Coordinates of C-alpha atoms in Angstrom, one line a residue:
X200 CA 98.0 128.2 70.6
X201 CA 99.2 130.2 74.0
X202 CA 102.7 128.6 73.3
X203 CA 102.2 130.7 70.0
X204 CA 101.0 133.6 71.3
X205 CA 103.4 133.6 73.5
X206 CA 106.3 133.3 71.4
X207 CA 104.9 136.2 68.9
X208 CA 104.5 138.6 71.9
X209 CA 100.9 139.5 71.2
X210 CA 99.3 140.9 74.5
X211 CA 95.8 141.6 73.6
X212 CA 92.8 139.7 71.9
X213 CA 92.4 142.1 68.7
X214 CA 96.5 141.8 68.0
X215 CA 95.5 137.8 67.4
X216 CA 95.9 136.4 63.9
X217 CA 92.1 135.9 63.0
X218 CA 92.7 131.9 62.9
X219 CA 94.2 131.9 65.9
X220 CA 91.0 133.8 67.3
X221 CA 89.1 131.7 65.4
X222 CA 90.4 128.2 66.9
X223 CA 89.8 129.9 71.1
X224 CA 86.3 130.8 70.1
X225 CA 85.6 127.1 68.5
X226 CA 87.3 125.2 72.0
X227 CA 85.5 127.6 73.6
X228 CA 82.3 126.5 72.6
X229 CA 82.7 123.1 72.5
X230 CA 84.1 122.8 76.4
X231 CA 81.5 125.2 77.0
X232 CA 83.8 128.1 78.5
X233 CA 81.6 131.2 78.9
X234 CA 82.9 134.0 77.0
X235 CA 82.9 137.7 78.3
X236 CA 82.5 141.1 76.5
X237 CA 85.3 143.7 78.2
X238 CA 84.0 146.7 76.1
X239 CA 82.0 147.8 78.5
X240 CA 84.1 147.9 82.1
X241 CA 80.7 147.9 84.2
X242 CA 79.4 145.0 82.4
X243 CA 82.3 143.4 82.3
X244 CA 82.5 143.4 85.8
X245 CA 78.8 141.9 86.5
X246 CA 79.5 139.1 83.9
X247 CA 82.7 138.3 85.8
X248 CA 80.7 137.8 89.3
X249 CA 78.1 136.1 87.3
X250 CA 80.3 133.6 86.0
X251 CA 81.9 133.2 89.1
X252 CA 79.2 132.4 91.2
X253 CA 78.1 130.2 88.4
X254 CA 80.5 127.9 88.5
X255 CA 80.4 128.1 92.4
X256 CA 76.9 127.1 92.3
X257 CA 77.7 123.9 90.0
X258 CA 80.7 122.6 92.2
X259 CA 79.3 123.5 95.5
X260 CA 75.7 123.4 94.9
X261 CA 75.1 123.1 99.5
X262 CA 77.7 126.1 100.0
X263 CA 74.9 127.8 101.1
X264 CA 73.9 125.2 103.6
X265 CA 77.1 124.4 104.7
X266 CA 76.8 128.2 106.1
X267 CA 73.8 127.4 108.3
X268 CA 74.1 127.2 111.9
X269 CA 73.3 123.3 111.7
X270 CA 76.4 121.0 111.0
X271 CA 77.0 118.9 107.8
X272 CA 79.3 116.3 106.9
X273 CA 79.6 113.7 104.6
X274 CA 79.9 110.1 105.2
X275 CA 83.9 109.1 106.2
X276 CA 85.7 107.6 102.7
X277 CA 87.8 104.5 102.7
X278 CA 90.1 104.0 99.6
X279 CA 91.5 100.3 99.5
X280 CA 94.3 100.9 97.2
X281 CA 95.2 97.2 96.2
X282 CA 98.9 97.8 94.3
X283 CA 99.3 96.1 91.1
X284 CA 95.7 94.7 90.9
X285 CA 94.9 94.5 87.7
X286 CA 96.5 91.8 85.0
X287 CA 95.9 89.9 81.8
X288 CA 95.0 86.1 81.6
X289 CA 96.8 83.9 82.5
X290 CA 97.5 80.3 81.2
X291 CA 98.1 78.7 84.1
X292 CA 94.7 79.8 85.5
X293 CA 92.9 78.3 82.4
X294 CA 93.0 81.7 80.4
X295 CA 91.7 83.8 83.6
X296 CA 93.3 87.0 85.6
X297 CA 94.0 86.6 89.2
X298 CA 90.9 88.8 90.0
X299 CA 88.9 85.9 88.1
X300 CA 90.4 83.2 89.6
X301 CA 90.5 84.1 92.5
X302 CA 86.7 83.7 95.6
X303 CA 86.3 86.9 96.1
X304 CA 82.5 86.8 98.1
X305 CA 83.2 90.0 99.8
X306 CA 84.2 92.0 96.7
X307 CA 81.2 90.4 94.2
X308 CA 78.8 91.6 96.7
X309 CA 80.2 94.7 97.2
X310 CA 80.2 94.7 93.0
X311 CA 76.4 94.2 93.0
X312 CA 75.2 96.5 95.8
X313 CA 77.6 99.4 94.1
X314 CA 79.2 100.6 91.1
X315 CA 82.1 99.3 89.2
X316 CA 84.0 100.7 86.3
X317 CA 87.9 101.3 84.6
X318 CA 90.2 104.1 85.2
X319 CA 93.0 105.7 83.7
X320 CA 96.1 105.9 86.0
X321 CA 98.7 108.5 84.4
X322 CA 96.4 107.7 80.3
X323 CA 95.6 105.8 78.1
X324 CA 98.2 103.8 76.4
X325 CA 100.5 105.1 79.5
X326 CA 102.4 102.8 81.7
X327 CA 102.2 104.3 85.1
X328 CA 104.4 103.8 88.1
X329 CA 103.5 103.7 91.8
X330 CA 104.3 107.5 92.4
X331 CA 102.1 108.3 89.3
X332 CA 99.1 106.3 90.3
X333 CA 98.8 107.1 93.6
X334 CA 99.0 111.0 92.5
X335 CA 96.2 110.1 90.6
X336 CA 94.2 108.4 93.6
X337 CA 95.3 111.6 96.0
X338 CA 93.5 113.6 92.9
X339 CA 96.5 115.0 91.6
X340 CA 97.9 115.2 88.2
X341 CA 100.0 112.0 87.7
X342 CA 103.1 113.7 86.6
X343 CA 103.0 116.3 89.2
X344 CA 106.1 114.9 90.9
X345 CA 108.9 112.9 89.8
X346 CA 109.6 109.8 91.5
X347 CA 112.8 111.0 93.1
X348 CA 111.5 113.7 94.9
X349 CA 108.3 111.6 95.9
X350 CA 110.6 108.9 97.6
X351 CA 113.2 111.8 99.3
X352 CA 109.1 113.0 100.9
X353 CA 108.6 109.3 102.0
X354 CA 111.9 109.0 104.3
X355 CA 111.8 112.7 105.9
X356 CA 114.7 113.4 103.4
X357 CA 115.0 117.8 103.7
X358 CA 116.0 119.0 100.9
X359 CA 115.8 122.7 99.5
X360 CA 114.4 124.3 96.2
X361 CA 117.6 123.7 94.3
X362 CA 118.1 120.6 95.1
X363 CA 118.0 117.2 92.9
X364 CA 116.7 114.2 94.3
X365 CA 116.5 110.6 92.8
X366 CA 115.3 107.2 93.0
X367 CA 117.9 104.5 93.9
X368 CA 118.1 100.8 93.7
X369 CA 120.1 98.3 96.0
X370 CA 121.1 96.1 93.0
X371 CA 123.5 93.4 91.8
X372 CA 125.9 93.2 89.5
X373 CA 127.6 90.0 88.1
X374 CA 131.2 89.5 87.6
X375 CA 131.0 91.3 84.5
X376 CA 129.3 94.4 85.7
X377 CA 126.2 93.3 84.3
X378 CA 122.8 93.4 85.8
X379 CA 121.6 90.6 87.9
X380 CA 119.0 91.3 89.6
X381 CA 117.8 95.7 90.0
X382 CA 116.7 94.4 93.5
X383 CA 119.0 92.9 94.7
X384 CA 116.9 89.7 95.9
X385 CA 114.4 92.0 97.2
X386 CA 117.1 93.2 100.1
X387 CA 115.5 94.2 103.3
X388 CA 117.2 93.9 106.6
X389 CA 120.6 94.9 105.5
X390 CA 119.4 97.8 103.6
X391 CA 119.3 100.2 106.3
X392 CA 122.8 99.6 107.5
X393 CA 124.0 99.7 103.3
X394 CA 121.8 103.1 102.9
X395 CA 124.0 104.4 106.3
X396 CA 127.2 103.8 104.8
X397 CA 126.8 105.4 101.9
X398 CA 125.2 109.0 103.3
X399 CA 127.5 111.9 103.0
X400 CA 129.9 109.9 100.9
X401 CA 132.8 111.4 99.8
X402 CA 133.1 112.2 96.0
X403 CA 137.0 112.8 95.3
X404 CA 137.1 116.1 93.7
X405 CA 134.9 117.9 95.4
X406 CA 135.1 119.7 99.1
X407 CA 132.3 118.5 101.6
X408 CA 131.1 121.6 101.8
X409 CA 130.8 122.1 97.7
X410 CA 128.4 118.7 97.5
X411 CA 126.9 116.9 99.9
X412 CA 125.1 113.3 98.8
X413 CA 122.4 112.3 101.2
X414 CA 121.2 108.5 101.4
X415 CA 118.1 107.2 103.1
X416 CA 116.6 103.5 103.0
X417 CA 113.5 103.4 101.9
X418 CA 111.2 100.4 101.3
X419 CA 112.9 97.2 100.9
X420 CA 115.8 97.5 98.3
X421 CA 114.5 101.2 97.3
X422 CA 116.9 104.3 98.3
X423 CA 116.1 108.0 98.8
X424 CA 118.9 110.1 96.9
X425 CA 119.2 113.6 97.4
X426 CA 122.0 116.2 95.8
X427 CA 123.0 119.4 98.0
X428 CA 124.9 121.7 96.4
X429 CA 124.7 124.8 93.8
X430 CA 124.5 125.0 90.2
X431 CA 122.9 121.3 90.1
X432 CA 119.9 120.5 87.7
X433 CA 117.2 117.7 88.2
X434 CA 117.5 117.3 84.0
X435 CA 119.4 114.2 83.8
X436 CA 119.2 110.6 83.0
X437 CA 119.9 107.5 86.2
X438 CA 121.7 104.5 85.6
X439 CA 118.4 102.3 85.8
X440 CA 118.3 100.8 82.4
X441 CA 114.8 99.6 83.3
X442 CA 113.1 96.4 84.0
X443 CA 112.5 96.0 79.7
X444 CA 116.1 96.5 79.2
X445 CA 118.1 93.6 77.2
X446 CA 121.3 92.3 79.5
X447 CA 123.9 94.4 80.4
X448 CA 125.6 97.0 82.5
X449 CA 124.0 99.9 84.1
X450 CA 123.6 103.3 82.3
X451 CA 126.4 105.9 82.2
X452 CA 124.5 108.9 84.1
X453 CA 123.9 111.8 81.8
X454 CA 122.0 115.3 80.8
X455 CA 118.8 115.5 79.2
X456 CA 120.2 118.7 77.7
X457 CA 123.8 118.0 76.2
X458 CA 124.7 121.7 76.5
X459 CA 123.2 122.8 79.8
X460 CA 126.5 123.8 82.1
X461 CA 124.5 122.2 85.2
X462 CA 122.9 119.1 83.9
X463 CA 126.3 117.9 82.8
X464 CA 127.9 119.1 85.9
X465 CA 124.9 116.7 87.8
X466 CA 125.2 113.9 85.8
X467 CA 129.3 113.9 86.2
X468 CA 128.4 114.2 90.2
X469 CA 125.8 111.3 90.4
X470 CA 128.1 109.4 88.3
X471 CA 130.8 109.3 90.8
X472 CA 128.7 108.7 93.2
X473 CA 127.9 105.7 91.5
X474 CA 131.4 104.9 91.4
X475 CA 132.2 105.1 95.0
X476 CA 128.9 103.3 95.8
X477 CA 129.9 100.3 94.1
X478 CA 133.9 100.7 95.8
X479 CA 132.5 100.9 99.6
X480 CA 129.3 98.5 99.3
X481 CA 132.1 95.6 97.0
X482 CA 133.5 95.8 100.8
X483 CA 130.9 96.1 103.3
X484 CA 130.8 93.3 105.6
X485 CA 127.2 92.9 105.5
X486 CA 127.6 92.1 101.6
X487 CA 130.5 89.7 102.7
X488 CA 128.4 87.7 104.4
X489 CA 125.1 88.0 102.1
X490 CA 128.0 86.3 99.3
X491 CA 128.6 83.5 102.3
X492 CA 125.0 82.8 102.8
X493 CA 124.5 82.2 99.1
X494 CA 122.7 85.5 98.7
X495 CA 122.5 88.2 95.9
X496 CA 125.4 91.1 97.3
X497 CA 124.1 94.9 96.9
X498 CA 127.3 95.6 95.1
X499 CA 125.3 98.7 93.2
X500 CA 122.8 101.8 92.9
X501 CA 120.8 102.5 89.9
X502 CA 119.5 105.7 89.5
X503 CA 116.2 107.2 88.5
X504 CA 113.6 109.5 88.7
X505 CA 115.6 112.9 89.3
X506 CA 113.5 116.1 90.3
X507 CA 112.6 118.8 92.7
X508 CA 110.7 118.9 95.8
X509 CA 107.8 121.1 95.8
X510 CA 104.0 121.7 97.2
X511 CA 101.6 119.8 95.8
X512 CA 98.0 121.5 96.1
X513 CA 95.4 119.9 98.7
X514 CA 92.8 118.0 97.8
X515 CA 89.4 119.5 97.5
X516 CA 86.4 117.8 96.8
X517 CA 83.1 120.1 96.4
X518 CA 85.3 122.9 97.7
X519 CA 86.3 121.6 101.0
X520 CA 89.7 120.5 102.1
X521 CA 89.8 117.1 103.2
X522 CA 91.3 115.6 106.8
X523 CA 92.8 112.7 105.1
X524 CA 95.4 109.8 106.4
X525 CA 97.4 107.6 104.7
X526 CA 98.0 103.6 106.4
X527 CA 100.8 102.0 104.0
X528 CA 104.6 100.8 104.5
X529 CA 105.4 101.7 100.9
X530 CA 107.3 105.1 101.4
X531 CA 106.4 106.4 97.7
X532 CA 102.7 105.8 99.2
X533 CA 103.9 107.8 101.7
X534 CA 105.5 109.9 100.3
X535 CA 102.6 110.9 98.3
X536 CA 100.3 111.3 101.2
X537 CA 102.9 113.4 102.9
X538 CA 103.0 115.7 99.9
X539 CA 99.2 116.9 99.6
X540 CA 99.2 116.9 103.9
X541 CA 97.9 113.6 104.7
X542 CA 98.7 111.9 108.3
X543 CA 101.4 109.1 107.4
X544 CA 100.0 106.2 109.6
X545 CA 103.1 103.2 109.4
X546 CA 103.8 100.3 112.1
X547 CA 106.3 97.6 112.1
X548 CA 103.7 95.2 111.4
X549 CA 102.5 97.1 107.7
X550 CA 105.0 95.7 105.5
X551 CA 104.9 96.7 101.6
X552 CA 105.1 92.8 101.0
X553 CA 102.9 89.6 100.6
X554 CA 103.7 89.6 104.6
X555 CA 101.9 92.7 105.9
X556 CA 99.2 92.6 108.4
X557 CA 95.9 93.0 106.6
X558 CA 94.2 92.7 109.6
X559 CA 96.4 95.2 111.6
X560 CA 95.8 97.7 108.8
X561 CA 91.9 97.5 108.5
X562 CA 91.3 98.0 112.4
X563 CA 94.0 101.0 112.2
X564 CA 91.4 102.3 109.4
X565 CA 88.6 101.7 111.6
X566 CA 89.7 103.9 114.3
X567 CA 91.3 107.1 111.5
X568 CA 88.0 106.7 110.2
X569 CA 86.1 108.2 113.6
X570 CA 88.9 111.6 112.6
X571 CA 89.4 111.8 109.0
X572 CA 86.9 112.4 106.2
X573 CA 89.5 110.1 103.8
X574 CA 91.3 107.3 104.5
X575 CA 93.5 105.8 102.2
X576 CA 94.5 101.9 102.9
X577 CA 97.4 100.8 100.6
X578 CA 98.3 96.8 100.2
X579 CA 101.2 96.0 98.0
X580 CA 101.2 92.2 98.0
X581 CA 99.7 91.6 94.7
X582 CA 101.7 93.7 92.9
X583 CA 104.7 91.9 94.7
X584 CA 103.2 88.7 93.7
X585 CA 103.2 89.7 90.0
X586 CA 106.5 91.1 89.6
X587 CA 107.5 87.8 90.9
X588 CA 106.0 86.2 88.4
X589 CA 103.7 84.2 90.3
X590 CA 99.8 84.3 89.5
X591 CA 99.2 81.9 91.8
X592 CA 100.3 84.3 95.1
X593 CA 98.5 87.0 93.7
X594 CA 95.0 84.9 93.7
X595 CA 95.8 83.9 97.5
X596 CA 97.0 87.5 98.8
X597 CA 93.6 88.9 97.1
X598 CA 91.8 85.8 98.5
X599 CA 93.0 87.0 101.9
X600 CA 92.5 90.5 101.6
X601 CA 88.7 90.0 100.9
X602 CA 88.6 87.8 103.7
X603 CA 89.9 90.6 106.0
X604 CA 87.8 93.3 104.6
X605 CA 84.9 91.1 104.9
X606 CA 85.6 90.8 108.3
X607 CA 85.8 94.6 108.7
X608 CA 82.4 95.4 107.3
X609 CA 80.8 93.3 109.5
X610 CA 82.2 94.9 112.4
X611 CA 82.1 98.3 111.2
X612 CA 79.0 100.4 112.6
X613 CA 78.1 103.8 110.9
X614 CA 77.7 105.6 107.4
X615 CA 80.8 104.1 105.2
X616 CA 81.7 104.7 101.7
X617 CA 84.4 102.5 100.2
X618 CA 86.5 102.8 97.5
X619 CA 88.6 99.6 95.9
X620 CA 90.8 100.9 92.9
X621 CA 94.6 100.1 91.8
X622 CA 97.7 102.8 91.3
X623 CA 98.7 100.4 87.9
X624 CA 98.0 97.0 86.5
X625 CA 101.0 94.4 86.5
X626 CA 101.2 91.5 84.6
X627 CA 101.9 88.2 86.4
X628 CA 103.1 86.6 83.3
X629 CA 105.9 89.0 82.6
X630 CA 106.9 90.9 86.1
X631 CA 106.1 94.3 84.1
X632 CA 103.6 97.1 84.8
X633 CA 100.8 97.5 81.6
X634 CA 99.2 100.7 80.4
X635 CA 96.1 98.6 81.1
X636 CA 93.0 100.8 82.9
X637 CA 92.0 99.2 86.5
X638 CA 89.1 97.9 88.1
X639 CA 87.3 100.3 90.4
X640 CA 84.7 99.5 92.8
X641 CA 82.6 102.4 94.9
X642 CA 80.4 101.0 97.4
X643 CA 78.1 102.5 100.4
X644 CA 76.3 105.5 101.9
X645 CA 74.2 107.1 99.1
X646 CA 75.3 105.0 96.1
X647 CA 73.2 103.6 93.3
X648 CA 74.0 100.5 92.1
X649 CA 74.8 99.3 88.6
X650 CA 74.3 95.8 87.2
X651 CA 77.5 94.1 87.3
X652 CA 77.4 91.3 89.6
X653 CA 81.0 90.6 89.9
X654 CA 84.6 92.8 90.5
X655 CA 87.4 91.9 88.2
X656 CA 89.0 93.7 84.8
X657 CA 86.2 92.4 82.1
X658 CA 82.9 93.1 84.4
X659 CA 84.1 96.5 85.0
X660 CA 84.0 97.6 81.9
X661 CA 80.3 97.4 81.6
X662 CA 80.0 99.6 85.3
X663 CA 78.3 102.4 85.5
X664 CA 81.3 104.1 86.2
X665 CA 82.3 104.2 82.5
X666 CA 86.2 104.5 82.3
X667 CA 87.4 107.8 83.3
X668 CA 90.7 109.1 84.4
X669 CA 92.1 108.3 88.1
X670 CA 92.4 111.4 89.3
X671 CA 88.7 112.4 89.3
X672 CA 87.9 109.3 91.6
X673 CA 88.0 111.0 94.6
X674 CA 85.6 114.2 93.4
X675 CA 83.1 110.7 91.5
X676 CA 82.7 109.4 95.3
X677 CA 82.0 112.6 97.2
X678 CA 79.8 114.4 94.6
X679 CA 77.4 111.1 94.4
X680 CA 75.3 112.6 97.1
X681 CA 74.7 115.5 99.0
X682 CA 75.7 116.4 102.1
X683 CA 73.9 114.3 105.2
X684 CA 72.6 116.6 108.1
X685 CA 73.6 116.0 111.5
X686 CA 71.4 116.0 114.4
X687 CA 72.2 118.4 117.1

């Protein structure tokens, strides 16, 4: 309808066709959206306040509390953000997912004594990525940000408004320029060194002053691309044929918009680019020697993911910005958290593999929790697990995980509310992300129970939860009760 109105250049209500009218009054009424008379510029202006301090009193019902002299606070929030948690049965766990087949004691109880139910990452039917579901979980819109931009946030990559910034890939190509492997063999020591020598690479053509390509590692075989220059467009197509895609080489780089002067200009630079990435890293001695040692060479970058850097707004809950921090050695996570002004809390020890220190990162929570009304824990081992392919890793690092959190609980002293959700299912069985909804447990300070007795993808459909999209999780937790008073 606005796209319409727009296009006809109507700029008042009685110049709208009387369908048109028609159709706002009918959404109107069924969202309930009050309406306002404006013939009458006093009482328009006394229905304006009264709506507004309407819908004040609905979303902040305490605001006139929180004014008192007396201090109130809610309960601290801990998200455990388990990456790739949610999958589809799996035959060589008799027909069960992971979650099923896995002992999970700590998790079932938490089930029972709170709430369970499914959420939406991105929608549903949607296949969501990491960058879109944790947007989601940071109560954003999922598309907010492209995945480029979200990984160039990640690695302290500074770029400006008109810049373009991607996702890359380490990756391998075969003898034929095919594909072997997008990962590279999941690359991770050498990639720092391989990121370093392609920064500010020169593209033949162009003075270093006209374009400047900047290169940052980020986790494991993952790259931070960004595009300096003028006259450059984030509307154009990687090289990353995708994980789906049949055998073959990568992608020729190209504009979303055939005719656009700077998407083709783009696509022509991030093509060389590609070209002269493949020429230096064919050389570098640290692939010479991956070849000798009977490992997969990063002999390539695919590309994906191109966008702009921009603010992102901060997360509100019940009207009140949140002090929030972010524990995770995934730098899209990161990235993410860095982008709505979380602390980014990452140690050597908080690997974005099966490897990390669960431990290590539950007592880090522990203490962020005496100084931050959110804090977001992020695991990525059982979405490693599955993209390898291998069900039964997944049941042991979730096995592990409720071990740990166990173990935290029982140390932990004070009010707590917990959160356990998932930024995207992925299916052990095929190494692929699913449009899937995930589990989501809420558990703690102020929160009613519903009868499901145990936490995996079937027994949270019947939560009291519902399913519900992601990005309201984090307003779900905080609105379930009141503020508590503290004592002077």
């Amino acid at each position: 309808i606005f796209d319409g109105i727009k296009a006809a250049g109507i700029r008042s209500a009685s110049a709208l066709p009387e369908t048109w009218l028609g159709l706002l009054l009918q959404r109107a009424e069924e969202h309930e959206i009050p309406l306002l008379d404006t013939t009458d510029r006093e009482q328009s202006i006394q229905g304006a306040i009264q709506i507004f301090t309407g819908a004040i009193e609905r979303q902040v019902p305490w605001l006139a509390k929180a004014l008192d002299d007396e201090p109130w606070e809610q309960p601290p929030l801990l998200v455990l953000v388990i990456d790739g948690l949610g999958d589809l049965p799996v035959a060589s766990l008799g027909q069960r997912s992971p979650l099923e087949a896995a002992e999970l004691p700590t998790l079932d109880r938490l089930a029972r004594e709170g709430i369970v139910g499914l959420a939406d990452p991105v929608a549903p039917g949607v296949v969501p990525d990491t960058a879109s579901g944790t947007l989601a979980i940071f109560g954003q819109v999922p598309q907010a940000m492209k995945r480029g931009p979200i990984e160039a946030i990640g690695v302290g990559l500074e770029l400006g408004k008109n810049h373009v910034a991607l996702r890359g890939n380490l990756a391998t190509l075969d003898s034929r320029g095919w594909i072997q492997d997008r990962r590279a063999g999941r690359i991770r020591d050498d990639a720092v060194a391989l990121a370093a020598a392609l920064d500010r690479l020169h593209l033949p053509g162009f003075d270093t002053d006209e374009v400047v390509v900047r290169v940052r590692a980020a986790t494991e075989h993952r790259l931070a691309i960004g595009l300096l220059g003028e006259n450059l467009s984030p509307e154009i197509v990687g090289s990353d044929p995708g994980e789906a895609a049949p055998p073959g080489s990568p992608l020729t780089p190209r504009p979303e918009d055939p005719v656009g002067e700077a998407g083709a200009r783009t696509a022509r630079i991030l093509a060389l680019f590609e070209q002269e990435a493949r020429r230096v890293l064919a050389k570098h001695p640290l692939n010479l020697a991956r070849i000798a040692n009977g490992k997969l060479p990063a002999n390539c970058v695919l590309t994906r993911g191109a966008g702009r850097v921009h603010s992102l707004p901060v997360l509100q809950p019940l009207g009140f910005p949140l002090r929030m921090a972010c524990i995770s050695g995934d730098q899209t996570v990161l990235g993410v958290a860095r982008s709505v002004g979380a602390r980014c809390i990452s140690k050597p020890f908080m690997t974005a593999n099966l490897d990390t220190d669960l431990r290590g990162k539950l007592n880090t929570a522990k203490r962020a929790l005496r100084d931050y009304d959110m804090v977001v824990v992020h695991v990525k081992g059982a979405d490693i697990a599955a993209h390898d392919r291998r069900p039964d890793l997944k049941v042991g690092f979730l096995e592990a995980l409720d071990r740990e959190l166990g173990r935290f609980l029982t140390r932990y002293k004070g009010e707590l509310r917990l959160a356990v959700v998932s930024d995207h299912t992925t299916y052990s069985e095929t190494g692929r992300h699913g449009a899937d909804p995930v589990p989501v447990l809420v558990w703690g300070t102020g929160v009613e129970p519903d009868e499901v007795e145990r936490f995996d993808e079937r027994s949270a459909a019947a939560g009291g939860l519902l399913r519900f999209p992601l990005q309201l999780l984090v307003d779900k937790v905080f609105e379930m009760r009141a503020p508590v008073k503290v004592e002077g």
